[in-house]
mmCIF file of C-alpha atoms in Angstrom:
data_model
loop_
_atom_site.group_PDB
_atom_site.id
_atom_site.type_symbol
_atom_site.label_atom_id
_atom_site.label_comp_id
_atom_site.label_asym_id
_atom_site.label_seq_id
_atom_site.Cartn_x
_atom_site.Cartn_y
_atom_site.Cartn_z
ATOM 1 C CA UNK A 1 0.000 0.000 0.000
ATOM 2 C CA UNK A 2 1.235 3.490 -0.763
ATOM 3 C CA UNK A 3 1.491 5.902 2.209
ATOM 4 C CA UNK A 4 -1.714 7.807 2.748
ATOM 5 C CA UNK A 5 -1.293 11.085 0.895
ATOM 6 C CA UNK A 6 -3.627 13.887 -0.010
ATOM 7 C CA UNK A 7 -3.586 16.854 -2.321
ATOM 8 C CA UNK A 8 -2.285 20.070 -0.730
ATOM 9 C CA UNK A 9 -4.507 20.946 2.208
ATOM 10 C CA UNK A 10 -6.418 24.193 2.558
ATOM 11 C CA UNK A 11 -5.785 23.925 6.299
ATOM 12 C CA UNK A 12 -2.940 26.124 7.489
ATOM 13 C CA UNK A 13 -0.089 24.569 9.533
ATOM 14 C CA UNK A 14 -0.520 25.600 13.176
ATOM 15 C CA UNK A 15 1.216 22.882 15.175
ATOM 16 C CA UNK A 16 -1.845 20.672 15.474
ATOM 17 C CA UNK A 17 -2.289 17.307 13.805
ATOM 18 C CA UNK A 18 -4.091 17.426 10.466
ATOM 19 C CA UNK A 19 -7.168 15.575 11.723
ATOM 20 C CA UNK A 20 -7.381 18.058 14.638
ATOM 21 C CA UNK A 21 -7.300 20.965 12.205
ATOM 22 C CA UNK A 22 -10.029 19.334 10.111
ATOM 23 C CA UNK A 23 -12.119 18.651 13.227
ATOM 24 C CA UNK A 24 -11.670 22.259 14.362
ATOM 25 C CA UNK A 25 -12.701 23.564 10.916
ATOM 26 C CA UNK A 26 -15.877 21.439 10.937
ATOM 27 C CA UNK A 27 -16.596 22.456 14.546
ATOM 28 C CA UNK A 28 -16.191 26.119 13.582
ATOM 29 C CA UNK A 29 -18.676 25.642 10.730
ATOM 30 C CA UNK A 30 -21.145 24.140 13.198
ATOM 31 C CA UNK A 31 -20.639 27.011 15.642
ATOM 32 C CA UNK A 32 -21.125 29.567 12.837
ATOM 33 C CA UNK A 33 -24.439 27.928 12.044
ATOM 34 C CA UNK A 34 -23.388 26.512 8.673
ATOM 35 C CA UNK A 35 -24.727 23.203 9.995
ATOM 36 C CA UNK A 36 -27.636 23.563 12.372
ATOM 37 C CA UNK A 37 -28.515 21.276 15.308
ATOM 38 C CA UNK A 38 -30.028 18.095 13.948
ATOM 39 C CA UNK A 39 -28.727 18.751 10.426
ATOM 40 C CA UNK A 40 -26.744 16.150 8.507
ATOM 41 C CA UNK A 41 -23.240 17.328 7.684
ATOM 42 C CA UNK A 42 -21.636 16.591 4.281
ATOM 43 C CA UNK A 43 -20.233 13.180 3.439
ATOM 44 C CA UNK A 44 -16.629 12.154 4.056
ATOM 45 C CA UNK A 45 -15.900 12.507 0.360
ATOM 46 C CA UNK A 46 -17.331 16.021 0.172
ATOM 47 C CA UNK A 47 -15.521 17.160 3.317
ATOM 48 C CA UNK A 48 -12.240 15.693 2.068
ATOM 49 C CA UNK A 49 -12.610 17.598 -1.199
ATOM 50 C CA UNK A 50 -13.588 20.795 0.602
ATOM 51 C CA UNK A 51 -10.599 20.745 2.954
ATOM 52 C CA UNK A 52 -8.189 19.099 0.467
ATOM 53 C CA UNK A 53 -7.212 16.295 2.829
ATOM 54 C CA UNK A 54 -7.495 12.514 2.661
ATOM 55 C CA UNK A 55 -10.663 10.645 3.581
ATOM 56 C CA UNK A 56 -8.858 8.884 6.469
ATOM 57 C CA UNK A 57 -8.037 12.331 7.899
ATOM 58 C CA UNK A 58 -11.694 13.347 7.648
ATOM 59 C CA UNK A 59 -12.764 10.031 9.153
ATOM 60 C CA UNK A 60 -10.495 10.609 12.155
ATOM 61 C CA UNK A 61 -11.834 14.149 12.456
ATOM 62 C CA UNK A 62 -15.463 12.965 12.428
ATOM 63 C CA UNK A 63 -14.779 10.228 14.980
ATOM 64 C CA UNK A 64 -13.059 12.846 17.132
ATOM 65 C CA UNK A 65 -16.127 15.092 16.900
ATOM 66 C CA UNK A 66 -18.331 12.127 17.765
ATOM 67 C CA UNK A 67 -16.182 11.202 20.789
ATOM 68 C CA UNK A 68 -16.335 14.786 22.065
ATOM 69 C CA UNK A 69 -20.115 14.885 21.634
ATOM 70 C CA UNK A 70 -20.434 17.518 18.914
ATOM 71 C CA UNK A 71 -21.886 15.174 16.291
ATOM 72 C CA UNK A 72 -23.429 11.707 16.309
ATOM 73 C CA UNK A 73 -23.913 8.865 13.868
ATOM 74 C CA UNK A 74 -27.522 8.075 13.106
ATOM 75 C CA UNK A 75 -27.941 4.409 12.149
ATOM 76 C CA UNK A 76 -26.115 4.657 8.847
ATOM 77 C CA UNK A 77 -27.991 7.746 7.708
ATOM 78 C CA UNK A 78 -24.907 9.888 8.171
ATOM 79 C CA UNK A 79 -23.320 12.192 10.723
ATOM 80 C CA UNK A 80 -25.598 14.777 12.359
ATOM 81 C CA UNK A 81 -25.005 17.793 14.582
ATOM 82 C CA UNK A 82 -26.243 17.126 18.112
ATOM 83 C CA UNK A 83 -29.271 19.072 19.306
ATOM 84 C CA UNK A 84 -27.320 21.252 21.739
ATOM 85 C CA UNK A 85 -23.746 21.465 20.455
ATOM 86 C CA UNK A 86 -21.214 22.654 23.007
ATOM 87 C CA UNK A 87 -19.019 25.618 22.142
ATOM 88 C CA UNK A 88 -16.015 23.928 23.786
ATOM 89 C CA UNK A 89 -16.524 20.382 22.504
ATOM 90 C CA UNK A 90 -12.924 20.120 21.290
ATOM 91 C CA UNK A 91 -11.437 21.087 24.671
ATOM 92 C CA UNK A 92 -10.893 17.356 25.327
ATOM 93 C CA UNK A 93 -7.422 16.348 24.139
ATOM 94 C CA UNK A 94 -7.884 13.347 21.884
ATOM 95 C CA UNK A 95 -4.192 13.103 21.051
ATOM 96 C CA UNK A 96 -3.358 10.685 18.252
ATOM 97 C CA UNK A 97 -5.598 8.776 15.859
ATOM 98 C CA UNK A 98 -5.183 5.158 14.766
ATOM 99 C CA UNK A 99 -4.297 6.003 11.138
ATOM 100 C CA UNK A 100 -1.602 8.444 12.180
ATOM 101 C CA UNK A 101 -0.235 6.062 14.797
ATOM 102 C CA UNK A 102 -0.061 3.115 12.404
ATOM 103 C CA UNK A 103 1.715 5.203 9.756
ATOM 104 C CA UNK A 104 4.341 6.076 12.385
ATOM 105 C CA UNK A 105 4.637 2.414 13.330
ATOM 106 C CA UNK A 106 5.067 1.501 9.659
ATOM 107 C CA UNK A 107 8.009 3.886 9.375
ATOM 108 C CA UNK A 108 9.790 3.049 12.631
ATOM 109 C CA UNK A 109 9.031 -0.671 12.829
ATOM 110 C CA UNK A 110 10.091 -1.226 9.234
ATOM 111 C CA UNK A 111 13.568 0.063 10.030
ATOM 112 C CA UNK A 112 13.548 -1.761 13.363
ATOM 113 C CA UNK A 113 12.904 -5.074 11.604
ATOM 114 C CA UNK A 114 15.713 -4.384 9.122
ATOM 115 C CA UNK A 115 18.173 -3.757 11.951
ATOM 116 C CA UNK A 116 16.905 -6.732 13.959
ATOM 117 C CA UNK A 117 17.593 -9.030 10.993
ATOM 118 C CA UNK A 118 21.316 -8.430 11.509
ATOM 119 C CA UNK A 119 21.410 -9.350 15.196
ATOM 120 C CA UNK A 120 18.377 -11.499 16.055
ATOM 121 C CA UNK A 121 19.172 -14.671 17.979
ATOM 122 C CA UNK A 122 17.780 -18.169 17.640
ATOM 123 C CA UNK A 123 16.138 -17.718 21.048
ATOM 124 C CA UNK A 124 14.379 -14.600 19.752
ATOM 125 C CA UNK A 125 13.095 -16.524 16.728
ATOM 126 C CA UNK A 126 11.795 -19.328 18.937
ATOM 127 C CA UNK A 127 10.013 -16.740 21.087
ATOM 128 C CA UNK A 128 8.420 -15.168 17.992
ATOM 129 C CA UNK A 129 7.115 -18.585 16.916
ATOM 130 C CA UNK A 130 5.662 -19.131 20.410
ATOM 131 C CA UNK A 131 3.893 -15.797 20.151
ATOM 132 C CA UNK A 132 2.383 -16.851 16.819
ATOM 133 C CA UNK A 133 0.713 -19.734 18.685
ATOM 134 C CA UNK A 134 -0.490 -17.290 21.334
ATOM 135 C CA UNK A 135 -1.924 -14.999 18.654
ATOM 136 C CA UNK A 136 -3.746 -17.907 17.022
ATOM 137 C CA UNK A 137 -5.249 -18.863 20.379
ATOM 138 C CA UNK A 138 -6.278 -15.283 21.155
ATOM 139 C CA UNK A 139 -7.840 -14.941 17.702
ATOM 140 C CA UNK A 140 -9.849 -18.127 18.236
ATOM 141 C CA UNK A 141 -10.993 -16.900 21.639
ATOM 142 C CA UNK A 142 -11.787 -13.476 20.129
ATOM 143 C CA UNK A 143 -9.946 -11.606 22.863
ATOM 144 C CA UNK A 144 -8.344 -9.057 20.534
ATOM 145 C CA UNK A 145 -4.849 -10.516 20.197
ATOM 146 C CA UNK A 146 -3.291 -7.401 21.749
ATOM 147 C CA UNK A 147 -0.990 -9.017 24.290
ATOM 148 C CA UNK A 148 0.702 -11.489 21.946
ATOM 149 C CA UNK A 149 0.776 -9.029 19.042
ATOM 150 C CA UNK A 150 2.385 -6.310 21.186
ATOM 151 C CA UNK A 151 4.999 -8.717 22.544
ATOM 152 C CA UNK A 152 5.788 -9.984 19.024
ATOM 153 C CA UNK A 153 6.738 -6.484 17.892
ATOM 154 C CA UNK A 154 8.649 -5.740 21.098
ATOM 155 C CA UNK A 155 10.729 -8.930 20.768
ATOM 156 C CA UNK A 156 11.844 -7.649 17.354
ATOM 157 C CA UNK A 157 12.653 -4.242 18.835
ATOM 158 C CA UNK A 158 14.695 -5.826 21.639
ATOM 159 C CA UNK A 159 16.587 -7.907 19.079
ATOM 160 C CA UNK A 160 18.189 -4.681 17.824
ATOM 161 C CA UNK A 161 19.978 -4.373 21.204
ATOM 162 C CA UNK A 162 19.152 -0.656 21.104
ATOM 163 C CA UNK A 163 17.239 0.581 24.152
ATOM 164 C CA UNK A 164 16.220 3.825 22.439
ATOM 165 C CA UNK A 165 14.513 1.865 19.656
ATOM 166 C CA UNK A 166 12.745 -0.327 22.226
ATOM 167 C CA UNK A 167 11.508 2.813 24.002
ATOM 168 C CA UNK A 168 10.114 4.278 20.772
ATOM 169 C CA UNK A 169 8.270 1.067 19.829
ATOM 170 C CA UNK A 170 6.883 0.711 23.362
ATOM 171 C CA UNK A 171 5.648 4.311 23.324
ATOM 172 C CA UNK A 172 3.922 3.805 19.969
ATOM 173 C CA UNK A 173 2.126 0.732 21.302
ATOM 174 C CA UNK A 174 1.215 2.469 24.568
ATOM 175 C CA UNK A 175 -0.370 5.316 22.575
ATOM 176 C CA UNK A 176 -2.952 2.786 21.346
ATOM 177 C CA UNK A 177 -4.404 2.745 24.859
ATOM 178 C CA UNK A 178 -3.709 6.271 26.154
ATOM 179 C CA UNK A 179 -5.347 8.191 23.282
ATOM 180 C CA UNK A 180 -9.182 8.256 23.505
ATOM 181 C CA UNK A 181 -9.482 8.681 19.736
ATOM 182 C CA UNK A 182 -7.120 5.804 18.939
ATOM 183 C CA UNK A 183 -8.813 3.564 21.506
ATOM 184 C CA UNK A 184 -12.235 4.333 20.016
ATOM 185 C CA UNK A 185 -11.105 3.524 16.476
ATOM 186 C CA UNK A 186 -9.412 0.281 17.520
ATOM 187 C CA UNK A 187 -12.480 -0.767 19.490
ATOM 188 C CA UNK A 188 -14.619 -0.260 16.383
ATOM 189 C CA UNK A 189 -12.186 -2.438 14.461
ATOM 190 C CA UNK A 190 -12.343 -5.190 17.094
ATOM 191 C CA UNK A 191 -16.149 -5.122 17.087
ATOM 192 C CA UNK A 192 -16.229 -6.017 13.388
ATOM 193 C CA UNK A 193 -13.699 -8.816 13.788
ATOM 194 C CA UNK A 194 -10.353 -7.241 12.841
ATOM 195 C CA UNK A 195 -7.602 -9.470 14.279
ATOM 196 C CA UNK A 196 -3.832 -9.886 13.904
ATOM 197 C CA UNK A 197 -3.059 -11.640 10.593
ATOM 198 C CA UNK A 198 -0.994 -14.729 11.291
ATOM 199 C CA UNK A 199 0.320 -15.168 7.741
ATOM 200 C CA UNK A 200 1.811 -11.657 7.684
ATOM 201 C CA UNK A 201 3.644 -12.272 10.963
ATOM 202 C CA UNK A 202 5.028 -15.535 9.583
ATOM 203 C CA UNK A 203 6.484 -13.667 6.591
ATOM 204 C CA UNK A 204 8.240 -11.311 9.020
ATOM 205 C CA UNK A 205 9.708 -14.248 10.955
ATOM 206 C CA UNK A 206 10.996 -15.874 7.761
ATOM 207 C CA UNK A 207 12.748 -12.685 6.667
ATOM 208 C CA UNK A 208 14.362 -12.391 10.103
ATOM 209 C CA UNK A 209 15.383 -16.045 10.048
ATOM 210 C CA UNK A 210 17.034 -15.461 6.654
ATOM 211 C CA UNK A 211 18.939 -12.505 8.169
ATOM 212 C CA UNK A 212 17.651 -10.383 5.268
ATOM 213 C CA UNK A 213 17.244 -6.715 6.314
ATOM 214 C CA UNK A 214 15.542 -5.605 3.083
ATOM 215 C CA UNK A 215 13.012 -8.447 3.212
ATOM 216 C CA UNK A 216 12.373 -7.839 6.920
ATOM 217 C CA UNK A 217 11.747 -4.143 6.280
ATOM 218 C CA UNK A 218 9.377 -4.914 3.408
ATOM 219 C CA UNK A 219 7.510 -7.606 5.355
ATOM 220 C CA UNK A 220 6.963 -5.307 8.338
ATOM 221 C CA UNK A 221 5.927 -2.332 6.221
ATOM 222 C CA UNK A 222 3.546 -4.485 4.157
ATOM 223 C CA UNK A 223 2.025 -5.887 7.353
ATOM 224 C CA UNK A 224 1.389 -2.440 8.831
ATOM 225 C CA UNK A 225 0.059 -1.125 5.515
ATOM 226 C CA UNK A 226 -2.558 -3.881 5.706
ATOM 227 C CA UNK A 227 -3.327 -2.848 9.290
ATOM 228 C CA UNK A 228 -4.183 0.597 7.897
ATOM 229 C CA UNK A 229 -6.344 -1.054 5.236
ATOM 230 C CA UNK A 230 -8.082 -3.033 7.980
ATOM 231 C CA UNK A 231 -8.843 0.119 9.946
ATOM 232 C CA UNK A 232 -10.283 1.754 6.843
ATOM 233 C CA UNK A 233 -12.461 -1.280 6.145
ATOM 234 C CA UNK A 234 -13.518 -1.555 9.786
ATOM 235 C CA UNK A 235 -14.779 2.006 10.004
ATOM 236 C CA UNK A 236 -16.594 1.565 6.684
ATOM 237 C CA UNK A 237 -18.121 -1.701 7.903
ATOM 238 C CA UNK A 238 -19.165 0.080 11.104
ATOM 239 C CA UNK A 239 -21.153 2.511 8.953
ATOM 240 C CA UNK A 240 -22.594 -0.335 6.903
ATOM 241 C CA UNK A 241 -23.708 -2.146 10.060
ATOM 242 C CA UNK A 242 -25.549 0.950 11.238
ATOM 243 C CA UNK A 243 -27.241 1.110 7.835
ATOM 244 C CA UNK A 244 -28.316 -2.527 8.142
ATOM 245 C CA UNK A 245 -29.671 -1.866 11.644
ATOM 246 C CA UNK A 246 -31.667 1.074 10.317
ATOM 247 C CA UNK A 247 -33.117 -1.061 7.517
ATOM 248 C CA UNK A 248 -34.059 -3.832 9.946
ATOM 249 C CA UNK A 249 -35.749 -1.285 12.192
ATOM 250 C CA UNK A 250 -37.728 0.060 9.241
ATOM 251 C CA UNK A 251 -38.706 -3.463 8.160
ATOM 252 C CA UNK A 252 -39.918 -4.265 11.687
ATOM 253 C CA UNK A 253 -41.916 -1.037 11.866
ATOM 254 C CA UNK A 254 -43.480 -1.747 8.485
ATOM 255 C CA UNK A 255 -44.339 -5.298 9.515
ATOM 256 C CA UNK A 256 -46.079 -3.983 12.635
ATOM 257 C CA UNK A 257 -48.075 -1.485 10.585
ATOM 258 C CA UNK A 258 -49.249 -3.963 7.984
ATOM 259 C CA UNK A 259 -50.254 -6.423 10.671
ATOM 260 C CA UNK A 260 -52.758 -3.977 12.172
#
């Protein structure tokens, strides 16, 4: 997968993350009255075109606005302004989003895997294979796979014998839990069945076993690119599920009416 890129943004650099700028611009439009309470705001595609940013950026912005209570999803019908929008809805610090975090992981963990390929031990490789079994078990039990998946990536980081690299990888994983926005997006992914992909982790192990830095880098970057794809699909599926729920509700209401 190519890195997520967008055409030049109309948002002006101000030290905030791009999704935060997009969220602030949409919030400002709501507060100006461009979108009234109860009104549906434009689609992801339209907002992305308006602000000249990627759809993932807009998706993170909309989820951020939903988490802070300024907008809400309505059973697949779209995103609507809440009835009494707060003027300080974005005062909550949402920190980092899952797309942004995973792109950072793709960059740093790709290079980490390349370096680890030069120094990884047989004991490390055995431990990675054990963690594959743990991931398979966690996937079967539908418990999220977080513990084994996290440890898998940290074993690779430790194999570099560089404590600074280990600290960076640990901090990137810890951000998954400390950021409300990231946690919300990952929870949505888990709810629709997104799990660690065993085959991709096996490709990483093989590249490390071959002591091939280029292959290890590629395997790790490809794996994390597919994680981004999974997040995109999960948030789209989340919308589709709300649409299905709305249709089922309408069918049930119609059935009750015709039975009278």
